[in-house]
Amino acid sequence: MSEEGIEVPRALASGPSAFIPAKEILIEGLNQDVLIESFLSLGRVDHLTMVMALHPSYLSCFLRIQQALFELDGPLPRDWRHYVSVMAAARHHCSYMVQQHSKAFLEAGGEESWLGGIKHAPVKLRSLHTLNKLLAHRPWLITQQHIQELVCAGAEPRWSLAELIHAVILMAHTHSLCSFVWGCGLNPEPDHIGGYAFHPPSPSHIPRSPYSPAHEDGRQELVDGAVEVEVLMKRMVELQQQQEEEECTQEEMVTRFERERSESIPTAVVRGAPPELVLCLVEEPEFRYEDFAPRGEQSPPIMRAQDYSWEDHGFSLVQRLLPDMGQFLDEEFQVVSNLTYNRMAMHEDVDTYTLRKALWNYIHCLYGIRYDDYDYGSVNVLLERSLKVFVKTMACHPEQTTASTYHAFWRHFRHSEKVHANLIVMGARLQAALLYTLRSITAYIK
Ligand SMILES: CC(C)C[C@H](N)C(=O)O
């Protein structure tokens, strides 16, 4: 075609992820029936799906939830559902998700002008702005007042509770997926803006072959890495033993929680402005996650997991307002929490429960959720600083994740294990945001 004067676009990316070598994804992930399932439902296998395929049991549950949110019958029209996700993805400057949902929005018959700026969308959709902003960055600030403004009889235009819960789940689901997209360094799809070029890239623009862990490093690093993993495993065993032996006071437990919550973990990397196609869809772009101040200085209140939990409260509320959706979410939380291959880097037959639990609880801690019966001292013992930097960046400022934050932690673990950690961050973050909103809805209904 180029001979005929038609320019042929060429894909720029060298695989699904800028962080994970393509061959690892292809070898470990692609030989799965679930990809056939995904191809049949989406008509293609996108980068997100390819990376998730490293964990097939999660992927199949994810595909079910996507289908329930975007395709099955529900209170919101299909084009609206994708637009809500576009608005949500824009909060995290995630042009990957913005473009995926923009395309689906148009395919569902959506009005093209809405994509040119949020001001072109109907007032009813725009009225989600505050909730979208709080859900993405500071869900602990959501109150029953926010719910009331959208659903009470005088509200104009008015959201029904079923519509609202659908929108809330769409937003929270998309925010947490943005964490995954950034955290795995997903490359743009070949048809995305930024994903192709009309001229072959000059050598300086060819993405450098992604850093490969252990194997290419010096021997000494390999040895150090092996020691690191062993130290971590030893700590896991010791912690389990200690917990059986000693009980510390409630006060000490609270202090340990506060220490984790307010520890200074630098996550703010200054990035270039997001592309215009994203920027025009965000209002108040400067509103972000804010670190909790050390104890005493006006830190926002803690949510005690005992007072409002997914199992005892959230699940049944969602089931009541949007039948089946509670079930799908519950399945997702269970799959993520129980996922294990009993493996730690080069070691097999390891019980990794304490480590996975520490990750989950650390993310909830960053979102102000405290479990009375959990000793946050474990978080400090098990999560090395570079891992905390990665997790906190991904959970709270996903758009600031860089290749070096990704490569710095767990240097001797497999990429699929790092992706597993990403799944935990994504699940925990989703649950935290939902819990705050559901609690406000419960308060409103009462
Ligand atoms: C997140 C990882 C440390 C999980 C570990 N590879 C497991 O199989 O449980």
mmCIF file with all atom_site columns, C-alpha atoms and ligand atoms in Angstrom, residues 339-344 352 355-356 359 410 413 417 420-421 424, ligand 1:
data_model
loop_
_atom_site.group_PDB
_atom_site.id
_atom_site.type_symbol
_atom_site.label_atom_id
_atom_site.label_alt_id
_atom_site.label_comp_id
_atom_site.label_asym_id
_atom_site.label_entity_id
_atom_site.label_seq_id
_atom_site.pdbx_PDB_ins_code
_atom_site.Cartn_x
_atom_site.Cartn_y
_atom_site.Cartn_z
_atom_site.occupancy
_atom_site.B_iso_or_equiv
_atom_site.pdbx_formal_charge
_atom_site.auth_seq_id
_atom_site.auth_comp_id
_atom_site.auth_asym_id
_atom_site.auth_atom_id
_atom_site.pdbx_PDB_model_num
ATOM   1  C CA . LEU A 1 339 ? -4.833 -16.826 44.868 1.00 0.00 ? 339 LEU A CA 1
ATOM   2  C CA . THR A 1 340 ? -1.557 -18.608 45.556 1.00 0.00 ? 340 THR A CA 1
ATOM   3  C CA . TYR A 1 341 ? 0.850  -20.921 43.822 1.00 0.00 ? 341 TYR A CA 1
ATOM   4  C CA . ASN A 1 342 ? 2.640  -21.669 47.092 1.00 0.00 ? 342 ASN A CA 1
ATOM   5  C CA . ARG A 1 343 ? 5.749  -20.226 45.581 1.00 0.00 ? 343 ARG A CA 1
ATOM   6  C CA . MET A 1 344 ? 8.197  -17.483 46.499 1.00 0.00 ? 344 MET A CA 1
ATOM   7  C CA . THR A 1 352 ? 2.539  -17.121 51.483 1.00 0.00 ? 352 THR A CA 1
ATOM   8  C CA . LEU A 1 355 ? 2.785  -11.869 53.028 1.00 0.00 ? 355 LEU A CA 1
ATOM   9  C CA . ARG A 1 356 ? -0.381 -11.564 50.923 1.00 0.00 ? 356 ARG A CA 1
ATOM   10 C CA . LEU A 1 359 ? -0.077 -6.426  51.360 1.00 0.00 ? 359 LEU A CA 1
ATOM   11 C CA . TRP A 1 410 ? 11.231 -8.116  44.743 1.00 0.00 ? 410 TRP A CA 1
ATOM   12 C CA . PHE A 1 413 ? 10.672 -12.774 42.055 1.00 0.00 ? 413 PHE A CA 1
ATOM   13 C CA . GLU A 1 417 ? 4.478  -12.735 41.053 1.00 0.00 ? 417 GLU A CA 1
ATOM   14 C CA . HIS A 1 420 ? 0.022  -11.047 41.381 1.00 0.00 ? 420 HIS A CA 1
ATOM   15 C CA . ALA A 1 421 ? 0.965  -8.265  43.796 1.00 0.00 ? 421 ALA A CA 1
ATOM   16 C CA . ILE A 1 424 ? -3.864 -7.673  45.327 1.00 0.00 ? 424 ILE A CA 1
HETATM 17 C C1 . LIG B 2 .   ? 2.411  -12.252 45.668 1.00 0.00 ? 1   LIG B C1 1
HETATM 18 C C2 . LIG B 2 .   ? 3.301  -13.473 45.672 1.00 0.00 ? 1   LIG B C2 1
HETATM 19 C C3 . LIG B 2 .   ? 4.369  -13.384 46.676 1.00 0.00 ? 1   LIG B C3 1
HETATM 20 C C4 . LIG B 2 .   ? 2.467  -14.714 45.828 1.00 0.00 ? 1   LIG B C4 1
HETATM 21 C C5 . LIG B 2 .   ? 3.204  -16.026 45.728 1.00 0.00 ? 1   LIG B C5 1
HETATM 22 N N1 . LIG B 2 .   ? 3.960  -16.179 44.520 1.00 0.00 ? 1   LIG B N1 1
HETATM 23 C C6 . LIG B 2 .   ? 2.207  -17.162 45.886 1.00 0.00 ? 1   LIG B C6 1
HETATM 24 O O1 . LIG B 2 .   ? 2.180  -18.076 45.104 1.00 0.00 ? 1   LIG B O1 1
HETATM 25 O O2 . LIG B 2 .   ? 1.417  -17.160 46.781 1.00 0.00 ? 1   LIG B O2 1
#
